[in-house]
PDB file of C-alpha atoms in Angstrom:
ATOM      1  CA  ASP A   1       0.646 -96.235 -74.447  1.00 64.00           C
ATOM      2  CA  ALA A   2      -0.916 -93.756 -77.216  1.00 80.00           C
ATOM      3  CA  GLY A   3      -4.227 -93.661 -75.527  1.00 94.00           C
ATOM      4  CA  VAL A   4      -7.436 -93.952 -77.407  1.00 97.00           C
ATOM      5  CA  ILE A   5      -7.081 -92.924 -81.014  1.00 97.00           C
ATOM      6  CA  GLN A   6      -9.731 -91.386 -83.101  1.00 97.00           C
ATOM      7  CA  SER A   7      -9.817 -90.522 -86.836  1.00 97.00           C
ATOM      8  CA  PRO A   8     -10.445 -88.442 -88.662  1.00 97.00           C
ATOM      9  CA  ARG A   9     -10.089 -85.535 -86.150  1.00 96.00           C
ATOM     10  CA  HIS A  10     -12.333 -83.282 -88.415  1.00 97.00           C
ATOM     11  CA  GLU A  11     -14.984 -84.251 -90.877  1.00 97.00           C
ATOM     12  CA  VAL A  12     -17.009 -81.920 -93.064  1.00 97.00           C
ATOM     13  CA  THR A  13     -19.515 -83.378 -95.372  1.00 97.00           C
ATOM     14  CA  GLU A  14     -22.713 -82.664 -97.219  1.00 97.00           C
ATOM     15  CA  MET A  15     -26.113 -83.917 -96.095  1.00 97.00           C
ATOM     16  CA  GLY A  16     -26.927 -87.211 -97.404  1.00 97.00           C
ATOM     17  CA  GLN A  17     -23.353 -88.495 -97.593  1.00 97.00           C
ATOM     18  CA  GLU A  18     -22.107 -91.620 -95.641  1.00 97.00           C
ATOM     19  CA  VAL A  19     -19.739 -90.752 -92.634  1.00 98.00           C
ATOM     20  CA  THR A  20     -17.429 -93.219 -91.117  1.00 98.00           C
ATOM     21  CA  LEU A  21     -15.641 -92.577 -87.783  1.00 98.00           C
ATOM     22  CA  ARG A  22     -13.027 -94.696 -86.518  1.00 98.00           C
ATOM     23  CA  CYS A  23     -11.722 -95.773 -83.014  1.00 98.00           C
ATOM     24  CA  LYS A  24      -8.776 -97.615 -81.659  1.00 98.00           C
ATOM     25  CA  PRO A  25      -9.041 -98.376 -78.009  1.00 97.00           C
ATOM     26  CA  ILE A  26      -6.286 -98.664 -75.500  1.00 96.00           C
ATOM     27  CA  SER A  27      -4.844-102.265 -75.894  1.00 95.00           C
ATOM     28  CA  GLY A  28      -6.201-104.569 -73.276  1.00 93.00           C
ATOM     29  CA  HIS A  29      -9.367-102.587 -72.415  1.00 94.00           C
ATOM     30  CA  ASP A  30     -12.348-104.796 -72.503  1.00 91.00           C
ATOM     31  CA  TYR A  31     -15.075-101.841 -72.779  1.00 94.00           C
ATOM     32  CA  LEU A  32     -15.567 -99.520 -75.685  1.00 96.00           C
ATOM     33  CA  PHE A  33     -17.889 -96.577 -75.820  1.00 96.00           C
ATOM     34  CA  TRP A  34     -19.143 -93.990 -78.414  1.00 97.00           C
ATOM     35  CA  TYR A  35     -20.549 -90.571 -77.187  1.00 96.00           C
ATOM     36  CA  ARG A  36     -21.917 -87.623 -78.841  1.00 96.00           C
ATOM     37  CA  GLN A  37     -21.470 -84.019 -77.504  1.00 95.00           C
ATOM     38  CA  THR A  38     -23.394 -80.970 -78.385  1.00 94.00           C
ATOM     39  CA  MET A  39     -24.071 -77.750 -76.740  1.00 89.00           C
ATOM     40  CA  MET A  40     -27.714 -78.501 -76.656  1.00 89.00           C
ATOM     41  CA  ARG A  41     -27.711 -81.933 -75.375  1.00 89.00           C
ATOM     42  CA  GLY A  42     -24.306 -82.158 -73.728  1.00 89.00           C
ATOM     43  CA  LEU A  43     -22.581 -85.716 -73.692  1.00 92.00           C
ATOM     44  CA  GLU A  44     -24.687 -88.561 -74.725  1.00 93.00           C
ATOM     45  CA  LEU A  45     -23.749 -92.301 -74.684  1.00 94.00           C
ATOM     46  CA  LEU A  46     -24.694 -93.732 -78.017  1.00 97.00           C
ATOM     47  CA  ILE A  47     -23.624 -97.326 -77.666  1.00 96.00           C
ATOM     48  CA  TYR A  48     -20.995 -99.558 -75.924  1.00 95.00           C
ATOM     49  CA  PHE A  49     -19.345-102.820 -76.245  1.00 95.00           C
ATOM     50  CA  ASN A  50     -17.793-105.478 -74.153  1.00 93.00           C
ATOM     51  CA  ASN A  51     -15.312-107.962 -75.544  1.00 94.00           C
ATOM     52  CA  ASN A  52     -16.353-106.530 -78.988  1.00 95.00           C
ATOM     53  CA  VAL A  53     -20.091-107.468 -78.531  1.00 95.00           C
ATOM     54  CA  PRO A  54     -22.582-104.572 -78.385  1.00 96.00           C
ATOM     55  CA  ILE A  55     -24.217-104.528 -74.951  1.00 93.00           C
ATOM     56  CA  ASP A  56     -26.469-101.447 -75.072  1.00 93.00           C
ATOM     57  CA  ASP A  57     -27.247 -99.440 -78.221  1.00 94.00           C
ATOM     58  CA  SER A  58     -30.374 -97.627 -76.834  1.00 92.00           C
ATOM     59  CA  GLY A  59     -28.539 -94.392 -77.152  1.00 93.00           C
ATOM     60  CA  MET A  60     -28.330 -94.488 -80.871  1.00 95.00           C
ATOM     61  CA  PRO A  61     -30.584 -91.953 -82.205  1.00 88.00           C
ATOM     62  CA  GLU A  62     -31.884 -93.565 -85.365  1.00 88.00           C
ATOM     63  CA  ASP A  63     -31.345 -96.419 -87.708  1.00 92.00           C
ATOM     64  CA  ARG A  64     -29.107 -94.050 -89.600  1.00 96.00           C
ATOM     65  CA  PHE A  65     -26.590 -94.726 -87.082  1.00 97.00           C
ATOM     66  CA  SER A  66     -24.596 -98.042 -86.789  1.00 97.00           C
ATOM     67  CA  ALA A  67     -21.471 -99.223 -84.862  1.00 98.00           C
ATOM     68  CA  LYS A  68     -19.358-102.086 -85.193  1.00 97.00           C
ATOM     69  CA  MET A  69     -16.411-103.571 -83.356  1.00 97.00           C
ATOM     70  CA  PRO A  70     -14.905-106.178 -85.722  1.00 96.00           C
ATOM     71  CA  ASN A  71     -11.960-106.942 -83.405  1.00 95.00           C
ATOM     72  CA  ALA A  72     -10.536-105.707 -80.008  1.00 94.00           C
ATOM     73  CA  SER A  73      -8.504-102.943 -81.478  1.00 95.00           C
ATOM     74  CA  PHE A  74     -10.807-101.230 -83.765  1.00 96.00           C
ATOM     75  CA  SER A  75     -14.391 -99.759 -83.876  1.00 98.00           C
ATOM     76  CA  THR A  76     -16.280 -97.741 -86.354  1.00 98.00           C
ATOM     77  CA  LEU A  77     -19.402 -95.489 -86.100  1.00 98.00           C
ATOM     78  CA  LYS A  78     -21.256 -95.006 -89.369  1.00 98.00           C
ATOM     79  CA  ILE A  79     -23.810 -92.455 -90.250  1.00 97.00           C
ATOM     80  CA  GLN A  80     -25.805 -93.032 -93.423  1.00 97.00           C
ATOM     81  CA  PRO A  81     -27.252 -90.735 -94.600  1.00 96.00           C
ATOM     82  CA  SER A  82     -25.924 -87.908 -92.590  1.00 97.00           C
ATOM     83  CA  GLU A  83     -28.062 -84.899 -91.712  1.00 96.00           C
ATOM     84  CA  PRO A  84     -27.176 -81.350 -90.435  1.00 97.00           C
ATOM     85  CA  ARG A  85     -28.433 -82.178 -86.884  1.00 95.00           C
ATOM     86  CA  ASP A  86     -25.800 -84.874 -86.729  1.00 97.00           C
ATOM     87  CA  SER A  87     -23.184 -82.173 -86.408  1.00 97.00           C
ATOM     88  CA  ALA A  88     -21.472 -82.703 -83.078  1.00 97.00           C
ATOM     89  CA  VAL A  89     -18.278 -83.935 -81.493  1.00 97.00           C
ATOM     90  CA  TYR A  90     -18.109 -87.759 -81.332  1.00 98.00           C
ATOM     91  CA  PHE A  91     -15.937 -89.353 -78.704  1.00 97.00           C
ATOM     92  CA  CYS A  92     -14.759 -92.897 -78.313  1.00 97.00           C
ATOM     93  CA  ALA A  93     -13.771 -94.127 -74.889  1.00 96.00           C
ATOM     94  CA  SER A  94     -12.447 -97.433 -73.534  1.00 95.00           C
ATOM     95  CA  SER A  95     -11.777 -99.033 -70.102  1.00 92.00           C
ATOM     96  CA  LEU A  96     -11.085-101.964 -68.010  1.00 88.00           C
ATOM     97  CA  PRO A  97     -13.992-103.156 -65.821  1.00 77.00           C
ATOM     98  CA  PRO A  98     -15.092-101.542 -63.555  1.00 71.00           C
ATOM     99  CA  GLY A  99     -12.531 -98.657 -63.864  1.00 80.00           C
ATOM    100  CA  GLU A 100     -12.308 -95.165 -65.254  1.00 88.00           C
ATOM    101  CA  GLN A 101     -13.053 -94.586 -68.944  1.00 92.00           C
ATOM    102  CA  TYR A 102     -10.287 -92.966 -71.125  1.00 94.00           C
ATOM    103  CA  PHE A 103     -11.447 -90.703 -73.741  1.00 96.00           C
ATOM    104  CA  GLY A 104     -10.134 -90.130 -77.216  1.00 96.00           C
ATOM    105  CA  PRO A 105      -9.461 -86.534 -78.677  1.00 95.00           C
ATOM    106  CA  GLY A 106     -12.872 -86.698 -80.402  1.00 96.00           C
ATOM    107  CA  THR A 107     -14.079 -86.258 -84.111  1.00 97.00           C
ATOM    108  CA  ARG A 108     -15.770 -83.043 -84.873  1.00 97.00           C
ATOM    109  CA  LEU A 109     -18.287 -83.653 -87.498  1.00 98.00           C
ATOM    110  CA  THR A 110     -19.834 -80.940 -89.535  1.00 98.00           C
ATOM    111  CA  VAL A 111     -22.759 -81.830 -92.006  1.00 98.00           C
ATOM    112  CA  THR A 112     -23.662 -79.055 -94.262  1.00 97.00           C
TER     113      THR A 112
ATOM    114  CA  ALA B   1     -31.149 -96.155 -61.562  1.00 80.00           C
ATOM    115  CA  GLN B   2     -28.066 -94.024 -61.479  1.00 87.00           C
ATOM    116  CA  SER B   3     -27.949 -90.201 -61.754  1.00 92.00           C
ATOM    117  CA  VAL B   4     -25.720 -87.267 -61.212  1.00 95.00           C
ATOM    118  CA  ALA B   5     -26.646 -83.646 -60.698  1.00 96.00           C
ATOM    119  CA  GLN B   6     -24.280 -80.843 -61.066  1.00 97.00           C
ATOM    120  CA  PRO B   7     -26.381 -77.835 -59.902  1.00 96.00           C
ATOM    121  CA  GLU B   8     -24.086 -75.063 -61.307  1.00 96.00           C
ATOM    122  CA  ASP B   9     -23.738 -74.618 -64.901  1.00 96.00           C
ATOM    123  CA  GLN B  10     -21.080 -71.892 -64.338  1.00 97.00           C
ATOM    124  CA  VAL B  11     -18.801 -71.179 -61.467  1.00 98.00           C
ATOM    125  CA  ASN B  12     -16.494 -68.219 -61.413  1.00 97.00           C
ATOM    126  CA  VAL B  13     -13.604 -67.811 -59.050  1.00 98.00           C
ATOM    127  CA  ALA B  14     -10.613 -65.357 -58.775  1.00 98.00           C
ATOM    128  CA  GLU B  15      -7.054 -66.684 -59.131  1.00 97.00           C
ATOM    129  CA  GLY B  16      -5.548 -67.745 -55.940  1.00 97.00           C
ATOM    130  CA  ASN B  17      -9.011 -68.395 -54.194  1.00 98.00           C
ATOM    131  CA  PRO B  18     -10.106 -71.817 -53.338  1.00 97.00           C
ATOM    132  CA  LEU B  19     -12.682 -73.328 -55.806  1.00 97.00           C
ATOM    133  CA  THR B  20     -15.499 -75.793 -55.321  1.00 97.00           C
ATOM    134  CA  VAL B  21     -17.485 -77.513 -58.099  1.00 98.00           C
ATOM    135  CA  LYS B  22     -20.507 -79.305 -56.779  1.00 98.00           C
ATOM    136  CA  CYS B  23     -21.793 -82.776 -57.560  1.00 98.00           C
ATOM    137  CA  THR B  24     -24.596 -84.980 -55.946  1.00 97.00           C
ATOM    138  CA  TYR B  25     -25.435 -88.472 -57.098  1.00 96.00           C
ATOM    139  CA  SER B  26     -27.957 -91.266 -56.695  1.00 94.00           C
ATOM    140  CA  VAL B  27     -27.159 -95.079 -56.942  1.00 90.00           C
ATOM    141  CA  SER B  28     -28.814 -98.108 -55.633  1.00 87.00           C
ATOM    142  CA  GLY B  29     -25.634 -99.558 -54.199  1.00 85.00           C
ATOM    143  CA  ASN B  30     -22.373 -98.134 -53.239  1.00 87.00           C
ATOM    144  CA  PRO B  31     -21.111 -95.599 -55.721  1.00 90.00           C
ATOM    145  CA  TYR B  32     -18.008 -95.509 -57.762  1.00 92.00           C
ATOM    146  CA  LEU B  33     -17.368 -91.687 -58.242  1.00 95.00           C
ATOM    147  CA  PHE B  34     -15.341 -89.828 -60.875  1.00 95.00           C
ATOM    148  CA  TRP B  35     -14.306 -86.348 -61.920  1.00 97.00           C
ATOM    149  CA  TYR B  36     -13.276 -85.387 -65.509  1.00 97.00           C
ATOM    150  CA  VAL B  37     -12.119 -82.181 -66.993  1.00 97.00           C
ATOM    151  CA  GLN B  38     -12.468 -81.076 -70.702  1.00 96.00           C
ATOM    152  CA  TYR B  39     -10.251 -78.282 -72.084  1.00 95.00           C
ATOM    153  CA  PRO B  40     -11.352 -76.621 -75.287  1.00 90.00           C
ATOM    154  CA  ASN B  41     -11.391 -78.830 -78.320  1.00 87.00           C
ATOM    155  CA  ARG B  42     -10.031 -81.791 -76.230  1.00 91.00           C
ATOM    156  CA  GLY B  43     -11.479 -85.113 -74.971  1.00 92.00           C
ATOM    157  CA  LEU B  44     -12.544 -85.719 -71.260  1.00 95.00           C
ATOM    158  CA  GLN B  45      -9.434 -86.256 -69.050  1.00 95.00           C
ATOM    159  CA  PHE B  46      -9.707 -88.279 -65.894  1.00 94.00           C
ATOM    160  CA  LEU B  47      -8.950 -86.409 -62.857  1.00 96.00           C
ATOM    161  CA  LEU B  48      -9.542 -88.510 -59.907  1.00 95.00           C
ATOM    162  CA  LYS B  49     -11.954 -91.171 -58.488  1.00 94.00           C
ATOM    163  CA  TYR B  50     -13.341 -92.520 -55.335  1.00 94.00           C
ATOM    164  CA  ILE B  51     -14.086 -96.377 -54.675  1.00 89.00           C
ATOM    165  CA  THR B  52     -13.655 -97.014 -50.896  1.00 85.00           C
ATOM    166  CA  GLY B  53     -11.428 -95.635 -48.069  1.00 85.00           C
ATOM    167  CA  ASP B  54     -10.544 -92.132 -47.401  1.00 88.00           C
ATOM    168  CA  ASN B  55     -13.344 -89.708 -47.955  1.00 91.00           C
ATOM    169  CA  LEU B  56     -10.894 -87.158 -49.265  1.00 95.00           C
ATOM    170  CA  VAL B  57      -9.492 -88.319 -52.703  1.00 95.00           C
ATOM    171  CA  LYS B  58      -6.512 -86.584 -54.179  1.00 95.00           C
ATOM    172  CA  GLY B  59      -6.106 -86.262 -57.988  1.00 94.00           C
ATOM    173  CA  SER B  60      -4.291 -84.686 -60.937  1.00 91.00           C
ATOM    174  CA  TYR B  61      -3.234 -80.720 -61.072  1.00 92.00           C
ATOM    175  CA  GLY B  62      -3.746 -80.293 -57.283  1.00 95.00           C
ATOM    176  CA  PHE B  63      -7.383 -81.081 -57.338  1.00 97.00           C
ATOM    177  CA  GLU B  64      -9.324 -83.271 -54.538  1.00 97.00           C
ATOM    178  CA  ALA B  65     -12.614 -84.219 -53.863  1.00 97.00           C
ATOM    179  CA  GLU B  66     -14.655 -85.063 -50.794  1.00 96.00           C
ATOM    180  CA  PHE B  67     -17.057 -88.096 -50.581  1.00 96.00           C
ATOM    181  CA  ASN B  68     -19.955 -87.321 -48.136  1.00 95.00           C
ATOM    182  CA  LYS B  69     -22.286 -90.532 -48.106  1.00 93.00           C
ATOM    183  CA  SER B  70     -24.929 -88.861 -45.792  1.00 94.00           C
ATOM    184  CA  GLN B  71     -25.337 -85.910 -48.338  1.00 95.00           C
ATOM    185  CA  THR B  72     -24.610 -88.189 -51.254  1.00 95.00           C
ATOM    186  CA  SER B  73     -22.258 -85.639 -52.654  1.00 97.00           C
ATOM    187  CA  PHE B  74     -18.862 -85.627 -54.169  1.00 98.00           C
ATOM    188  CA  HIS B  75     -17.652 -81.934 -54.503  1.00 98.00           C
ATOM    189  CA  LEU B  76     -14.408 -81.132 -56.547  1.00 98.00           C
ATOM    190  CA  LYS B  77     -12.136 -78.629 -54.663  1.00 98.00           C
ATOM    191  CA  LYS B  78      -8.709 -77.002 -55.196  1.00 97.00           C
ATOM    192  CA  PRO B  79      -7.051 -74.592 -52.399  1.00 96.00           C
ATOM    193  CA  SER B  80      -5.823 -71.998 -54.868  1.00 97.00           C
ATOM    194  CA  ALA B  81      -7.376 -71.834 -58.354  1.00 97.00           C
ATOM    195  CA  LEU B  82      -5.327 -71.127 -61.517  1.00 97.00           C
ATOM    196  CA  VAL B  83      -6.317 -69.280 -64.728  1.00 97.00           C
ATOM    197  CA  SER B  84      -5.334 -72.543 -66.381  1.00 96.00           C
ATOM    198  CA  ASP B  85      -7.972 -74.486 -64.468  1.00 97.00           C
ATOM    199  CA  SER B  86     -10.621 -72.739 -66.465  1.00 97.00           C
ATOM    200  CA  ALA B  87     -12.425 -75.629 -68.221  1.00 97.00           C
ATOM    201  CA  LEU B  88     -15.558 -77.808 -68.152  1.00 97.00           C
ATOM    202  CA  TYR B  89     -15.710 -80.258 -65.445  1.00 98.00           C
ATOM    203  CA  PHE B  90     -17.857 -83.314 -65.247  1.00 97.00           C
ATOM    204  CA  CYS B  91     -18.861 -85.671 -62.394  1.00 97.00           C
ATOM    205  CA  ALA B  92     -19.726 -89.240 -63.109  1.00 95.00           C
ATOM    206  CA  VAL B  93     -21.113 -92.114 -61.202  1.00 93.00           C
ATOM    207  CA  ARG B  94     -21.751 -95.785 -61.542  1.00 88.00           C
ATOM    208  CA  ASP B  95     -22.982 -98.472 -59.114  1.00 83.00           C
ATOM    209  CA  PHE B  96     -19.657-100.214 -57.642  1.00 75.00           C
ATOM    210  CA  SER B  97     -21.421-103.653 -57.986  1.00 72.00           C
ATOM    211  CA  GLY B  98     -22.589-103.429 -61.723  1.00 67.00           C
ATOM    212  CA  ASN B  99     -20.889-103.108 -64.987  1.00 71.00           C
ATOM    213  CA  THR B 100     -22.836-100.556 -66.332  1.00 80.00           C
ATOM    214  CA  PRO B 101     -21.234 -97.383 -67.985  1.00 86.00           C
ATOM    215  CA  LEU B 102     -20.649 -94.256 -66.123  1.00 89.00           C
ATOM    216  CA  VAL B 103     -23.473 -91.842 -65.932  1.00 91.00           C
ATOM    217  CA  PHE B 104     -22.078 -88.251 -66.535  1.00 93.00           C
ATOM    218  CA  GLY B 105     -23.419 -84.929 -65.095  1.00 94.00           C
ATOM    219  CA  LYS B 106     -24.119 -82.076 -67.548  1.00 94.00           C
ATOM    220  CA  GLY B 107     -21.044 -80.455 -66.669  1.00 96.00           C
ATOM    221  CA  THR B 108     -19.958 -77.108 -64.991  1.00 97.00           C
ATOM    222  CA  ARG B 109     -17.970 -74.610 -66.595  1.00 97.00           C
ATOM    223  CA  LEU B 110     -15.188 -73.204 -64.363  1.00 98.00           C
ATOM    224  CA  SER B 111     -13.774 -69.641 -65.199  1.00 97.00           C
ATOM    225  CA  VAL B 112     -10.811 -68.471 -63.164  1.00 97.00           C
ATOM    226  CA  ILE B 113     -10.303 -64.794 -63.460  1.00 96.00           C
ATOM    227  CA  ALA B 114      -6.911 -63.138 -63.122  1.00 94.00           C
TER     228      ALA B 114
END
């Protein structure tokens, strides 16, 4: 298996632009998680899905953030409009219940 | 509520010496415990887990962890550290009976000095 796939690996954008991050989970995994990692705040859980349904989005920082999972093999995290404070590494992870989570390589987002 | 504490932000150890990275946890029921490692510019990588059974769990790259229920701890250990073990280590926990996501600690940076 190729593991969790994320794209793009790096994204540089200007403040105010829309940013879309993509994730393909491991085939057969029921759960999908989006995290954000910064030096200041560490690893933060933003939202997670079970069987394509959002279960808990309490970690999403603002209404500018949204996430979708239209099918079992694809999820997006969108930021609109982006701000410099959104600069971080965004990770996607997937798992089978109740097992360990497998992380993707991350997307490094820089908003100037 | 579930929580994890990694009391050390940084651990320094000489190559060849044993290493320990500490983790304590809190859950309402039985714990499901994990260790992850993150190398620079990489995602978190699963190292090992404890569900039930032997208190000493062996994982990847020669790492092991000891579950201690009375002390609510799950310390990561390795008998002989390598320079290549230098990385950021995360402990994580969830209640075994629930379907909630893992709760991660803040991470401990391990530096192994040649």
